[in-house]
Amino acid sequence: MTSTTAPPPTQSSGTETEAGTEAGTASEPHPQGSPHARRFGLPVATCLVMGNIIGGGIFLLPASVAPFGTVSLVAFGVLTLGAVALALVFGRLAERHPQTGGPYVYARAAFGDFAGFLAAWSYWITTWVSNAALAVASVGYLGVLFPAVGEHKWSMCLAALTVQWLPALANLAGTRYVGAVQVVATVLKFAPLLLVAVGGLFFFDPANLGPFQATDQSAVGAVSATAAILLFSYLGIESAAVSAGEVRDPARNVGRATILGTVGAAAVYLLGTLAVFGLVAHEELVSSTAPFTDAVNAMFGGTWGGTLVACAAVVSMVGALNGWTLLSAQTPYAAARDGLFPKAFETKKRGVPVVGVLVTVVLASGLTLYNYTAGSEGVFETLVLVTTFTATVPYLLSTAAQLYFLASGQSERVHRGRLVRDCVLACLAFAFSMWLVAGSGYAAVYQGVLFLFAGVLVYAVMSARSVRRRRAAVSPAG
């Protein structure tokens, strides 16, 4: 595929070419002269990864895993190893394919248009449904700060829509503002998290930890059960790879940002959970609805922790929405440039695929309205659970693509000196992705496959149009 490009020198010159040799499409100039468009450097790209991995779920995670005991920290460690392996694989793939689209680009380069389309389609579904979920979840925290928000379902709905559209407007304003919002949101939300994660260690009381295993399961069973809850805490690893076209020197910086962002998020997860375990008594933590609030209150006394955590949660979710809104437009943009998504998704202004942003926020808003008006219990939660399956499809295809490149001996894509190491990493990342799928549950996999197969009809139509255009282009010469 192709995406934006600076003048065509080498990829190591600090500007990337996205000539997409596998896709065979033309490059497109990046609006470098626009004051609203700016490529992301390593710090902003790292913030994008960290901000998208860490949404609002971290504020409930310690209470969610507390019933299993401190064995959940072991599960965190296992998951972190898998996430880092996946991050390293994305870094390797980005070195050779530094184009916007990430998993879509890798799957298409290895297995052709259909695999690429499945990666793009499943990832797109994940982004706009997840955006709606984040917005709805933020309403609970907004209700703490502004009690009037939670008094009626329509005020809650309006709040959720506002939280969706503000990041969308930042995206429409240009990549310069996307990066600025992401950096500010990351700093603001990590301040209270680091306060607990690091400062809480000074107030740590081992007597609060509770048992290593709090259930009757075996150690392996307890780790697996805990992992099922934690598995999706690391979704978002691919953020820098998907937006590679907007990153300066992507062959170098995408991999670094992915690894730094993943390790940073993992450190916050692990230290934050450990600190809360040591600050809040196990019996209280199991039934806590706001574990970080309880932790802050234990550190300093008083009840101001609730307001602090609510602010951090809202900022965290807005930052995640800001990053996910950009990602939701980047993959369809890359696919549209290759004729696999409607051409309208190719429209780009100020460095941002504006049609993709608008379509995504409209779909997410529609799902939000449905959530507050349909009155069907569990429908929205089921859709969100399905996205946890659809998010793993691009992971599996990407790691499979890396294994394909390694096994097929394609010298232009494989560093022979790192062959064994890259093979081990790719196998670990593939196993981690399969674990993600298994953790989704039978119902989510079943319904997720239906979502995936619905895209086959779209692919058939778009592929047929692409064939007709090619035939029309060559017929005068024929």
mmCIF file with all atom_site columns, C-alpha atoms in Angstrom, residues 21-22 92-93 96-97 105-112 400-417 419 422-423:
data_model
loop_
_atom_site.group_PDB
_atom_site.id
_atom_site.type_symbol
_atom_site.label_atom_id
_atom_site.label_alt_id
_atom_site.label_comp_id
_atom_site.label_asym_id
_atom_site.label_entity_id
_atom_site.label_seq_id
_atom_site.pdbx_PDB_ins_code
_atom_site.Cartn_x
_atom_site.Cartn_y
_atom_site.Cartn_z
_atom_site.occupancy
_atom_site.B_iso_or_equiv
_atom_site.pdbx_formal_charge
_atom_site.auth_seq_id
_atom_site.auth_comp_id
_atom_site.auth_asym_id
_atom_site.auth_atom_id
_atom_site.pdbx_PDB_model_num
ATOM 1  C CA . THR A 1 21  ? 6.178  -1.764  -3.119 1.00 0.00 ? 21  THR A CA 1
ATOM 2  C CA . GLU A 1 22  ? 3.949  -4.715  -2.351 1.00 0.00 ? 22  GLU A CA 1
ATOM 3  C CA . ARG A 1 92  ? 10.602 -5.641  13.346 1.00 0.00 ? 92  ARG A CA 1
ATOM 4  C CA . LEU A 1 93  ? 7.727  -5.480  10.870 1.00 0.00 ? 93  LEU A CA 1
ATOM 5  C CA . ARG A 1 96  ? 10.534 -3.092  6.631  1.00 0.00 ? 96  ARG A CA 1
ATOM 6  C CA . HIS A 1 97  ? 6.984  -1.768  6.209  1.00 0.00 ? 97  HIS A CA 1
ATOM 7  C CA . VAL A 1 105 ? 0.057  -3.635  5.665  1.00 0.00 ? 105 VAL A CA 1
ATOM 8  C CA . TYR A 1 106 ? 1.875  -6.644  7.116  1.00 0.00 ? 106 TYR A CA 1
ATOM 9  C CA . ALA A 1 107 ? -0.960 -9.108  6.460  1.00 0.00 ? 107 ALA A CA 1
ATOM 10 C CA . ARG A 1 108 ? -1.429 -7.853  2.896  1.00 0.00 ? 108 ARG A CA 1
ATOM 11 C CA . ALA A 1 109 ? 2.286  -7.983  2.105  1.00 0.00 ? 109 ALA A CA 1
ATOM 12 C CA . ALA A 1 110 ? 2.480  -11.594 3.292  1.00 0.00 ? 110 ALA A CA 1
ATOM 13 C CA . PHE A 1 111 ? -0.852 -13.129 2.306  1.00 0.00 ? 111 PHE A CA 1
ATOM 14 C CA . GLY A 1 112 ? -2.504 -10.830 -0.221 1.00 0.00 ? 112 GLY A CA 1
ATOM 15 C CA . ALA A 1 400 ? 1.833  -15.030 11.099 1.00 0.00 ? 400 ALA A CA 1
ATOM 16 C CA . ALA A 1 401 ? 3.203  -12.598 8.488  1.00 0.00 ? 401 ALA A CA 1
ATOM 17 C CA . GLN A 1 402 ? 6.469  -12.295 10.429 1.00 0.00 ? 402 GLN A CA 1
ATOM 18 C CA . LEU A 1 403 ? 6.744  -16.091 10.659 1.00 0.00 ? 403 LEU A CA 1
ATOM 19 C CA . TYR A 1 404 ? 6.052  -16.301 6.917  1.00 0.00 ? 404 TYR A CA 1
ATOM 20 C CA . PHE A 1 405 ? 8.798  -13.794 6.100  1.00 0.00 ? 405 PHE A CA 1
ATOM 21 C CA . LEU A 1 406 ? 11.250 -15.643 8.346  1.00 0.00 ? 406 LEU A CA 1
ATOM 22 C CA . ALA A 1 407 ? 10.385 -19.141 7.104  1.00 0.00 ? 407 ALA A CA 1
ATOM 23 C CA . SER A 1 408 ? 10.329 -18.203 3.424  1.00 0.00 ? 408 SER A CA 1
ATOM 24 C CA . GLY A 1 409 ? 13.820 -16.711 3.566  1.00 0.00 ? 409 GLY A CA 1
ATOM 25 C CA . GLN A 1 410 ? 12.946 -13.346 2.051  1.00 0.00 ? 410 GLN A CA 1
ATOM 26 C CA . SER A 1 411 ? 16.275 -11.617 2.499  1.00 0.00 ? 411 SER A CA 1
ATOM 27 C CA . GLU A 1 412 ? 14.884 -8.128  2.004  1.00 0.00 ? 412 GLU A CA 1
ATOM 28 C CA . ARG A 1 413 ? 12.597 -8.572  5.006  1.00 0.00 ? 413 ARG A CA 1
ATOM 29 C CA . VAL A 1 414 ? 14.760 -10.736 7.274  1.00 0.00 ? 414 VAL A CA 1
ATOM 30 C CA . HIS A 1 415 ? 17.887 -9.818  9.246  1.00 0.00 ? 415 HIS A CA 1
ATOM 31 C CA . ARG A 1 416 ? 19.868 -13.060 9.018  1.00 0.00 ? 416 ARG A CA 1
ATOM 32 C CA . GLY A 1 417 ? 21.964 -12.277 12.081 1.00 0.00 ? 417 GLY A CA 1
ATOM 33 C CA . LEU A 1 419 ? 16.983 -15.029 12.506 1.00 0.00 ? 419 LEU A CA 1
ATOM 34 C CA . ASP A 1 422 ? 13.200 -13.188 15.619 1.00 0.00 ? 422 ASP A CA 1
ATOM 35 C CA . CYS A 1 423 ? 11.712 -16.664 15.117 1.00 0.00 ? 423 CYS A CA 1
#
